[in-house]
Amino acid sequence: MMATKEGTAGEREDSGVEVRVIGHPIGKGLFATKDFRTGDVIFEERPLVSCQFLWNAAYGYLACDFCMKPLEAAEENASRLAQNPQLSLPFPECCDTKKDTFIECPTCDASYCSRECRTSAWNQYHETLCLRSYMPDPSHPLVMLQEAWKQMHYPPETACVMLLARIIATVRQATDKEGAMALFMQFCHRTVNEEEEIAHKLLGEEFQDQLETLRTLMEKSVWAPEVQHWLTSEGFRSLVALVGTNGQGIGTSPLSRWVRNCDNLDLSEEERKKLNQLIDNVYDQLEKEAGGFLNNEGSGLYPLQSSCNHSCNPNAMPTFPYNNFQLVMTAVRDISAGEEICVSYLDECNLGRSRHSRVAILRENYLFTCKCSKCEEQAGEPDVTSEEEMEEDDD
């Protein structure tokens, strides 16, 4: 039912949740210490570190370099994605983007939604990682690192090498370096074989050579005595596996927020119908030009969220209602005190597939065999994939 997780068990005071050690091979899990009803917020959490995906940024998806809040207005976003300069959205007051607070790093091209985010980034990791140039030097190790990663990990993206760089830089810049290190070491650890499987999944057939290329460039970029163990071959492989296993996807969008705010408008039935038709038309255009790539996308490391194990019948779901990196874990069904809080590692489409297909996907991507209640109930079903079932129906 769960991926292997290790770490210190403990309860967040007055939070209604508690991390408990479950034992091998599961590791740990998150449990409710009070009742939650469907729709209740279970907890909110900021990531220890987060980062926008590199190809996502390269293709012009504009987001704050710290919190991933959109830096485009809804109309700009829709027009760019639809490749339609004439596209216009009504009700501009429903757009959350406030450009008067935007600010850039004074020594590189990093952009932020606010002075607070710029300061937070600089104090946490950006002082180490700042290129100190508005025109990135192709020979700079960090620029070379990013370009190398992009040639190894194409869209759809699931991780980002700069998340590793930010982890290392965070420890380097921390006043309490041992404490900062401990925050990241609480995430799950893998065996050598499992780490290699994760690296293989992220980087492909030539993952051994690619890992060494990335490690060498990372070492040139961020080496320091306090992080040298992460820059050995074994340490770097472990760091890649940590991010590959524990990274939580983050998605933000100015257009989706505009649509949500439009839902709250006081409109006549005819006006509402007209607006809904316009929104449907906009999304039809976006589907034609951008496919499923509509959001600013990235990933982050969240201690509490990472303690939530998988179930094919989840009782909770991570959401991003603030349109930034702030995660809100929400109950999707009633949860009783003492019950484990589980999420789905699968998207909605894969969650609806056969037990055999779900188990295969989870084994390939997360290296565990699911034994949740839904899988146990379906254990007697034939071991065929959803595609095979569809072919039999066609026959």
CSV table of C-alpha atoms in Angstrom, one decimal:
chain,number,residue,atom,x,y,z
A,1,MET,CA,0.0,0.0,0.0
A,2,MET,CA,2.8,2.4,0.7
A,3,ALA,CA,6.2,3.4,-0.6
A,4,THR,CA,9.1,2.9,1.9
A,5,LYS,CA,9.6,6.0,4.0
A,6,GLU,CA,11.8,6.6,7.0
A,7,GLY,CA,12.1,9.5,9.4
A,8,THR,CA,11.4,10.7,12.8
A,9,ALA,CA,7.8,10.2,14.0
A,10,GLY,CA,6.1,12.9,15.8
A,11,GLU,CA,3.0,15.1,16.1
A,12,ARG,CA,2.5,18.6,15.1
A,13,GLU,CA,0.9,20.4,18.0
A,14,ASP,CA,-2.8,21.1,17.5
A,15,SER,CA,-2.5,20.1,13.9
A,16,GLY,CA,-4.8,17.1,14.0
A,17,VAL,CA,-2.2,14.8,12.3
A,18,GLU,CA,0.6,12.7,13.6
A,19,VAL,CA,3.5,10.9,11.8
A,20,ARG,CA,3.9,7.4,13.0
A,21,VAL,CA,6.5,4.7,12.4
A,22,ILE,CA,4.8,1.8,10.7
A,23,GLY,CA,7.8,-0.5,10.2
A,24,HIS,CA,9.6,-2.2,7.4
A,25,PRO,CA,9.0,-2.0,4.4
A,26,ILE,CA,6.6,0.9,4.7
A,27,GLY,CA,8.6,3.2,7.0
A,28,LYS,CA,6.2,5.8,8.3
A,29,GLY,CA,2.7,7.2,7.7
A,30,LEU,CA,0.5,10.2,8.5
A,31,PHE,CA,-2.5,9.6,10.8
A,32,ALA,CA,-5.4,11.7,11.9
A,33,THR,CA,-5.7,12.6,15.6
A,34,LYS,CA,-9.2,14.0,15.1
A,35,ASP,CA,-12.1,13.5,12.8
A,36,PHE,CA,-12.2,15.3,9.4
A,37,ARG,CA,-15.2,15.7,7.2
A,38,THR,CA,-15.2,15.7,3.4
A,39,GLY,CA,-13.8,19.0,2.2
A,40,ASP,CA,-12.0,19.8,5.4
A,41,VAL,CA,-8.5,21.2,5.3
A,42,ILE,CA,-6.3,18.6,7.0
A,43,PHE,CA,-3.1,20.7,7.0
A,44,GLU,CA,-1.3,23.4,5.0
A,45,GLU,CA,2.4,23.3,4.3
A,46,ARG,CA,5.1,25.2,2.5
A,47,PRO,CA,7.9,23.3,0.9
A,48,LEU,CA,11.4,23.1,2.3
A,49,VAL,CA,12.5,23.9,-1.3
A,50,SER,CA,10.8,24.1,-4.7
A,51,CYS,CA,11.7,24.8,-8.3
A,52,GLN,CA,9.9,25.3,-11.6
A,53,PHE,CA,10.7,22.7,-14.3
A,54,LEU,CA,13.3,23.8,-16.7
A,55,TRP,CA,11.5,23.1,-20.0
A,56,ASN,CA,8.4,24.7,-18.5
A,57,ALA,CA,10.3,27.9,-17.9
A,58,ALA,CA,12.1,27.7,-21.2
A,59,TYR,CA,8.8,27.7,-23.1
A,60,GLY,CA,7.7,31.0,-21.5
A,61,TYR,CA,5.6,29.8,-18.5
A,62,LEU,CA,6.2,32.8,-16.2
A,63,ALA,CA,6.3,32.1,-12.5
A,64,CYS,CA,7.9,33.6,-9.4
A,65,ASP,CA,11.3,32.0,-9.0
A,66,PHE,CA,10.6,31.4,-5.3
A,67,CYS,CA,6.9,30.6,-4.8
A,68,MET,CA,5.8,29.8,-8.4
A,69,LYS,CA,3.0,32.3,-8.3
A,70,PRO,CA,2.1,33.3,-11.9
A,71,LEU,CA,3.8,36.4,-13.4
A,72,GLU,CA,1.3,36.6,-16.3
A,73,ALA,CA,-2.2,38.1,-16.4
A,74,ALA,CA,-4.9,35.6,-17.2
A,75,GLU,CA,-5.5,37.2,-20.6
A,76,GLU,CA,-1.8,37.2,-21.5
A,77,ASN,CA,-1.6,33.6,-20.4
A,78,ALA,CA,-4.5,32.5,-22.5
A,79,SER,CA,-3.4,34.5,-25.5
A,80,ARG,CA,0.1,33.0,-25.4
A,81,LEU,CA,-1.0,29.4,-24.9
A,82,ALA,CA,-3.6,29.7,-27.7
A,83,GLN,CA,-1.2,31.5,-30.0
A,84,ASN,CA,-4.0,34.0,-30.5
A,85,PRO,CA,-3.0,37.7,-30.0
A,86,GLN,CA,-6.6,38.8,-30.4
A,87,LEU,CA,-7.9,36.6,-27.6
A,88,SER,CA,-9.6,38.8,-25.0
A,89,LEU,CA,-11.1,37.9,-21.6
A,90,PRO,CA,-13.9,39.9,-20.0
A,91,PHE,CA,-14.0,40.7,-16.3
A,92,PRO,CA,-10.4,41.7,-15.8
A,93,GLU,CA,-11.1,42.3,-12.1
A,94,CYS,CA,-11.3,38.5,-11.8
A,95,CYS,CA,-7.5,38.2,-12.6
A,96,ASP,CA,-5.4,37.8,-9.4
A,97,THR,CA,-2.1,38.9,-11.0
A,98,LYS,CA,-0.8,42.1,-9.5
A,99,LYS,CA,2.2,43.2,-11.5
A,100,ASP,CA,2.9,46.3,-9.4
A,101,THR,CA,4.6,44.1,-6.8
A,102,PHE,CA,6.8,42.2,-9.3
A,103,ILE,CA,10.6,42.6,-8.8
A,104,GLU,CA,13.8,41.0,-10.2
A,105,CYS,CA,17.1,40.0,-8.8
A,106,PRO,CA,19.4,43.0,-9.2
A,107,THR,CA,22.2,40.8,-10.6
A,108,CYS,CA,20.5,38.2,-12.7
A,109,ASP,CA,17.3,37.5,-14.7
A,110,ALA,CA,15.4,35.8,-11.8
A,111,SER,CA,11.9,37.3,-11.4
A,112,TYR,CA,9.7,37.3,-8.3
A,113,CYS,CA,6.1,38.2,-7.4
A,114,SER,CA,7.2,40.3,-4.5
A,115,ARG,CA,10.1,41.7,-2.5
A,116,GLU,CA,9.4,39.2,0.2
A,117,CYS,CA,9.9,36.3,-2.2
A,118,ARG,CA,13.1,37.8,-3.6
A,119,THR,CA,14.5,38.2,-0.1
A,120,SER,CA,13.5,34.7,1.0
A,121,ALA,CA,15.1,33.2,-2.1
A,122,TRP,CA,18.4,35.1,-1.6
A,123,ASN,CA,18.6,34.2,2.1
A,124,GLN,CA,17.8,30.5,1.5
A,125,TYR,CA,19.7,29.6,-1.7
A,126,HIS,CA,19.9,32.3,-4.4
A,127,GLU,CA,23.1,34.0,-3.0
A,128,THR,CA,24.9,30.8,-3.9
A,129,LEU,CA,23.1,30.1,-7.2
A,130,CYS,CA,22.8,33.6,-8.6
A,131,LEU,CA,24.6,33.7,-12.0
A,132,ARG,CA,25.3,37.4,-11.5
A,133,SER,CA,24.6,38.1,-15.1
A,134,TYR,CA,21.5,39.1,-17.1
A,135,MET,CA,22.9,37.2,-20.1
A,136,PRO,CA,23.7,33.7,-18.9
A,137,ASP,CA,27.2,32.6,-19.8
A,138,PRO,CA,27.0,29.2,-21.7
A,139,SER,CA,30.3,28.1,-20.1
A,140,HIS,CA,29.0,28.7,-16.5
A,141,PRO,CA,28.7,25.3,-14.7
A,142,LEU,CA,25.1,26.0,-13.5
A,143,VAL,CA,24.1,27.0,-17.1
A,144,MET,CA,25.8,23.8,-18.4
A,145,LEU,CA,24.1,21.8,-15.7
A,146,GLN,CA,20.6,23.0,-16.7
A,147,GLU,CA,21.2,22.5,-20.4
A,148,ALA,CA,22.6,19.0,-19.7
A,149,TRP,CA,19.5,18.1,-17.7
A,150,LYS,CA,17.1,19.4,-20.4
A,151,GLN,CA,18.8,17.1,-22.9
A,152,MET,CA,18.2,14.1,-20.6
A,153,HIS,CA,14.7,14.9,-19.2
A,154,TYR,CA,12.2,16.0,-21.8
A,155,PRO,CA,8.5,17.0,-21.2
A,156,PRO,CA,6.3,15.8,-19.6
A,157,GLU,CA,8.7,16.7,-16.8
A,158,THR,CA,8.6,15.0,-13.4
A,159,ALA,CA,11.7,16.5,-11.7
A,160,CYS,CA,14.3,19.2,-12.0
A,161,VAL,CA,18.0,19.1,-11.4
A,162,MET,CA,17.9,22.7,-9.9
A,163,LEU,CA,15.8,21.3,-7.0
A,164,LEU,CA,18.9,19.4,-6.1
A,165,ALA,CA,21.1,22.5,-6.5
A,166,ARG,CA,18.7,24.4,-4.2
A,167,ILE,CA,18.8,21.7,-1.6
A,168,ILE,CA,22.6,21.8,-1.6
A,169,ALA,CA,22.7,25.7,-1.6
A,170,THR,CA,20.1,25.8,1.3
A,171,VAL,CA,22.4,23.7,3.4
A,172,ARG,CA,25.4,25.8,2.4
A,173,GLN,CA,23.7,29.0,3.4
A,174,ALA,CA,22.1,27.8,6.6
A,175,THR,CA,23.3,29.1,9.9
A,176,ASP,CA,22.6,25.6,11.4
A,177,LYS,CA,24.0,23.4,8.7
A,178,GLU,CA,23.4,20.2,10.6
A,179,GLY,CA,19.8,21.1,11.2
A,180,ALA,CA,19.2,22.0,7.6
A,181,MET,CA,20.8,18.7,6.5
A,182,ALA,CA,18.5,16.8,8.9
A,183,LEU,CA,15.4,18.4,7.4
A,184,PHE,CA,16.3,16.9,4.0
A,185,MET,CA,17.5,13.6,5.4
A,186,GLN,CA,14.1,12.9,6.9
A,187,PHE,CA,12.8,12.0,3.5
A,188,CYS,CA,12.7,8.3,2.4
A,189,HIS,CA,16.0,6.5,1.7
A,190,ARG,CA,16.4,3.7,-0.8
A,191,THR,CA,18.7,0.8,-1.4
A,192,VAL,CA,21.4,1.1,-4.0
A,193,ASN,CA,19.4,-1.0,-6.5
A,194,GLU,CA,16.3,1.1,-5.9
A,195,GLU,CA,18.2,4.3,-6.3
A,196,GLU,CA,19.6,3.1,-9.7
A,197,GLU,CA,16.0,2.2,-10.8
A,198,ILE,CA,14.8,5.7,-10.0
A,199,ALA,CA,17.7,7.3,-11.8
A,200,HIS,CA,17.1,5.0,-14.8
A,201,LYS,CA,13.5,6.1,-14.8
A,202,LEU,CA,14.4,9.8,-14.7
A,203,LEU,CA,17.4,9.7,-17.1
A,204,GLY,CA,16.9,6.7,-19.4
A,205,GLU,CA,19.2,3.9,-20.6
A,206,GLU,CA,22.5,5.8,-20.2
A,207,PHE,CA,21.7,6.9,-16.7
A,208,GLN,CA,25.1,5.9,-15.2
A,209,ASP,CA,27.0,8.2,-17.6
A,210,GLN,CA,24.4,10.9,-17.3
A,211,LEU,CA,24.5,10.8,-13.5
A,212,GLU,CA,28.2,11.3,-13.6
A,213,THR,CA,27.9,14.3,-16.0
A,214,LEU,CA,25.3,15.9,-13.8
A,215,ARG,CA,27.4,15.2,-10.6
A,216,THR,CA,30.5,16.7,-12.1
A,217,LEU,CA,28.7,19.9,-13.2
A,218,MET,CA,26.9,20.1,-9.8
A,219,GLU,CA,30.3,19.7,-8.0
A,220,LYS,CA,31.8,22.6,-10.0
A,221,SER,CA,28.7,24.7,-9.3
A,222,VAL,CA,28.1,24.3,-5.5
A,223,TRP,CA,30.9,22.4,-3.8
A,224,ALA,CA,31.5,23.1,-0.2
A,225,PRO,CA,33.0,21.0,2.6
A,226,GLU,CA,29.6,20.7,4.4
A,227,VAL,CA,27.9,19.2,1.3
A,228,GLN,CA,30.8,17.2,-0.2
A,229,HIS,CA,29.1,13.8,0.7
A,230,TRP,CA,26.2,14.7,-1.6
A,231,LEU,CA,28.7,15.3,-4.4
A,232,THR,CA,30.3,11.8,-4.3
A,233,SER,CA,28.9,9.3,-6.8
A,234,GLU,CA,26.9,7.5,-4.1
A,235,GLY,CA,25.7,10.6,-2.4
A,236,PHE,CA,24.6,12.3,-5.6
A,237,ARG,CA,22.7,9.2,-6.7
A,238,SER,CA,20.9,9.2,-3.3
A,239,LEU,CA,20.0,12.8,-3.7
A,240,VAL,CA,18.6,12.2,-7.2
A,241,ALA,CA,16.5,9.3,-5.8
A,242,LEU,CA,15.3,11.4,-2.9
A,243,VAL,CA,14.0,14.1,-5.3
A,244,GLY,CA,12.6,11.5,-7.8
A,245,THR,CA,10.7,9.7,-5.0
A,246,ASN,CA,9.5,12.5,-2.8
A,247,GLY,CA,9.0,15.5,-5.2
A,248,GLN,CA,5.4,16.7,-5.1
A,249,GLY,CA,4.2,18.3,-8.3
A,250,ILE,CA,3.2,21.9,-8.2
A,251,GLY,CA,0.9,23.6,-10.7
A,252,THR,CA,-0.2,27.3,-10.9
A,253,SER,CA,-2.2,29.1,-13.5
A,254,PRO,CA,-3.5,32.7,-13.8
A,255,LEU,CA,-6.2,31.5,-16.2
A,256,SER,CA,-7.6,28.8,-13.9
A,257,ARG,CA,-7.8,31.4,-11.1
A,258,TRP,CA,-9.6,33.8,-13.4
A,259,VAL,CA,-12.1,31.1,-14.2
A,260,ARG,CA,-12.6,30.3,-10.5
A,261,ASN,CA,-13.2,33.9,-9.6
A,262,CYS,CA,-15.6,34.3,-12.5
A,263,ASP,CA,-17.7,31.5,-10.8
A,264,ASN,CA,-18.4,34.0,-8.0
A,265,LEU,CA,-19.7,36.8,-10.2
A,266,ASP,CA,-23.3,37.8,-9.8
A,267,LEU,CA,-24.6,37.3,-13.3
A,268,SER,CA,-27.9,36.7,-14.9
A,269,GLU,CA,-28.6,33.3,-16.4
A,270,GLU,CA,-28.0,34.6,-19.9
A,271,GLU,CA,-24.8,36.3,-18.9
A,272,ARG,CA,-23.6,33.1,-17.2
A,273,LYS,CA,-24.4,31.0,-20.2
A,274,LYS,CA,-22.5,33.4,-22.5
A,275,LEU,CA,-19.5,33.4,-20.1
A,276,ASN,CA,-19.4,29.6,-19.9
A,277,GLN,CA,-19.5,29.4,-23.7
A,278,LEU,CA,-16.5,31.8,-23.9
A,279,ILE,CA,-14.6,29.8,-21.4
A,280,ASP,CA,-15.3,26.6,-23.2
A,281,ASN,CA,-14.1,28.2,-26.4
A,282,VAL,CA,-10.9,29.4,-24.8
A,283,TYR,CA,-10.1,26.0,-23.5
A,284,ASP,CA,-10.8,24.4,-26.9
A,285,GLN,CA,-8.2,26.8,-28.4
A,286,LEU,CA,-5.7,25.9,-25.6
A,287,GLU,CA,-6.2,22.2,-26.1
A,288,LYS,CA,-5.6,22.6,-29.8
A,289,GLU,CA,-2.3,24.5,-29.4
A,290,ALA,CA,-0.9,23.5,-26.0
A,291,GLY,CA,-2.5,20.2,-25.3
A,292,GLY,CA,-2.2,19.3,-21.6
A,293,PHE,CA,0.6,21.8,-20.9
A,294,LEU,CA,-1.5,24.6,-19.4
A,295,ASN,CA,0.2,25.3,-16.1
A,296,ASN,CA,3.4,26.7,-14.6
A,297,GLU,CA,4.8,23.4,-13.4
A,298,GLY,CA,7.4,22.4,-10.9
A,299,SER,CA,8.0,20.3,-7.8
A,300,GLY,CA,8.8,20.7,-4.1
A,301,LEU,CA,9.7,18.8,-1.0
A,302,TYR,CA,7.0,18.8,1.7
A,303,PRO,CA,7.8,16.9,4.9
A,304,LEU,CA,4.1,16.2,6.0
A,305,GLN,CA,2.9,15.5,2.4
A,306,SER,CA,5.8,13.1,1.9
A,307,SER,CA,4.6,11.1,5.0
A,308,CYS,CA,1.3,10.4,3.2
A,309,ASN,CA,1.3,6.9,1.8
A,310,HIS,CA,-0.5,5.8,-1.4
A,311,SER,CA,-3.9,4.2,-1.7
A,312,CYS,CA,-6.0,3.5,-4.8
A,313,ASN,CA,-8.9,4.6,-2.6
A,314,PRO,CA,-7.5,7.8,-1.2
A,315,ASN,CA,-9.1,9.8,1.6
A,316,ALA,CA,-7.1,13.0,0.9
A,317,MET,CA,-5.8,15.1,-2.0
A,318,PRO,CA,-3.1,17.8,-2.2
A,319,THR,CA,-4.4,21.1,-3.7
A,320,PHE,CA,-2.9,24.5,-4.4
A,321,PRO,CA,-5.7,27.0,-3.9
A,322,TYR,CA,-3.4,29.9,-3.3
A,323,ASN,CA,-1.9,29.6,-6.8
A,324,ASN,CA,1.6,29.3,-5.4
A,325,PHE,CA,3.7,26.6,-3.7
A,326,GLN,CA,1.5,26.5,-0.6
A,327,LEU,CA,0.1,23.0,-0.4
A,328,VAL,CA,-3.3,22.4,1.2
A,329,MET,CA,-4.2,18.8,2.0
A,330,THR,CA,-8.0,18.3,1.7
A,331,ALA,CA,-10.2,15.4,2.8
A,332,VAL,CA,-12.0,13.8,-0.1
A,333,ARG,CA,-14.1,11.7,2.2
A,334,ASP,CA,-14.7,11.5,5.9
A,335,ILE,CA,-11.7,10.5,8.0
A,336,SER,CA,-11.9,9.2,11.6
A,337,ALA,CA,-9.4,9.9,14.3
A,338,GLY,CA,-6.7,7.1,14.2
A,339,GLU,CA,-7.2,6.5,10.5
A,340,GLU,CA,-4.2,6.8,8.2
A,341,ILE,CA,-4.3,9.7,5.7
A,342,CYS,CA,-3.6,8.4,2.2
A,343,VAL,CA,-3.3,10.1,-1.1
A,344,SER,CA,-3.1,8.7,-4.6
A,345,TYR,CA,0.2,8.7,-6.4
A,346,LEU,CA,-1.7,8.1,-9.6
A,347,ASP,CA,-3.6,10.7,-11.6
A,348,GLU,CA,-7.4,10.3,-12.0
A,349,CYS,CA,-7.1,8.5,-15.4
A,350,ASN,CA,-4.7,5.8,-14.1
A,351,LEU,CA,-6.6,5.5,-10.8
A,352,GLY,CA,-9.5,4.2,-12.9
A,353,ARG,CA,-7.5,1.5,-14.6
A,354,SER,CA,-7.4,-2.2,-13.7
A,355,ARG,CA,-5.6,-3.4,-10.5
A,356,HIS,CA,-3.0,-5.1,-12.7
A,357,SER,CA,-2.3,-1.8,-14.5
A,358,ARG,CA,-2.2,0.3,-11.3
A,359,VAL,CA,0.2,-2.1,-9.7
A,360,ALA,CA,2.5,-2.1,-12.7
A,361,ILE,CA,2.6,1.7,-12.9
A,362,LEU,CA,3.3,2.0,-9.1
A,363,ARG,CA,6.0,-0.6,-9.3
A,364,GLU,CA,7.7,1.0,-12.2
A,365,ASN,CA,7.6,4.6,-10.8
A,366,TYR,CA,7.6,4.1,-7.1
A,367,LEU,CA,9.2,0.7,-6.6
A,368,PHE,CA,6.5,-0.9,-4.4
A,369,THR,CA,3.6,-3.3,-4.8
A,370,CYS,CA,0.3,-1.7,-3.7
A,371,LYS,CA,-1.7,-3.6,-1.1
A,372,CYS,CA,-4.3,-1.0,-0.3
A,373,SER,CA,-7.9,-2.0,0.4
A,374,LYS,CA,-9.0,-1.5,-3.2
A,375,CYS,CA,-6.2,-3.7,-4.6
A,376,GLU,CA,-6.9,-6.3,-2.0
A,377,GLU,CA,-10.6,-6.4,-2.9
A,378,GLN,CA,-9.6,-6.8,-6.6
A,379,ALA,CA,-6.9,-9.4,-5.9
A,380,GLY,CA,-9.0,-12.1,-7.5
A,381,GLU,CA,-9.3,-10.3,-10.8
A,382,PRO,CA,-7.4,-11.6,-13.9
A,383,ASP,CA,-3.9,-10.1,-14.2
A,384,VAL,CA,-4.5,-8.2,-17.4
A,385,THR,CA,-3.9,-4.5,-18.2
A,386,SER,CA,-6.7,-2.1,-19.0
A,387,GLU,CA,-5.6,-2.1,-22.7
A,388,GLU,CA,-6.0,-5.9,-22.8
A,389,GLU,CA,-9.5,-5.6,-21.2
A,390,MET,CA,-10.5,-3.0,-23.9
A,391,GLU,CA,-9.3,-5.3,-26.7
A,392,GLU,CA,-11.3,-8.2,-25.2
A,393,ASP,CA,-14.4,-6.0,-25.1
A,394,ASP,CA,-13.9,-5.0,-28.8
A,395,ASP,CA,-13.7,-8.7,-29.8
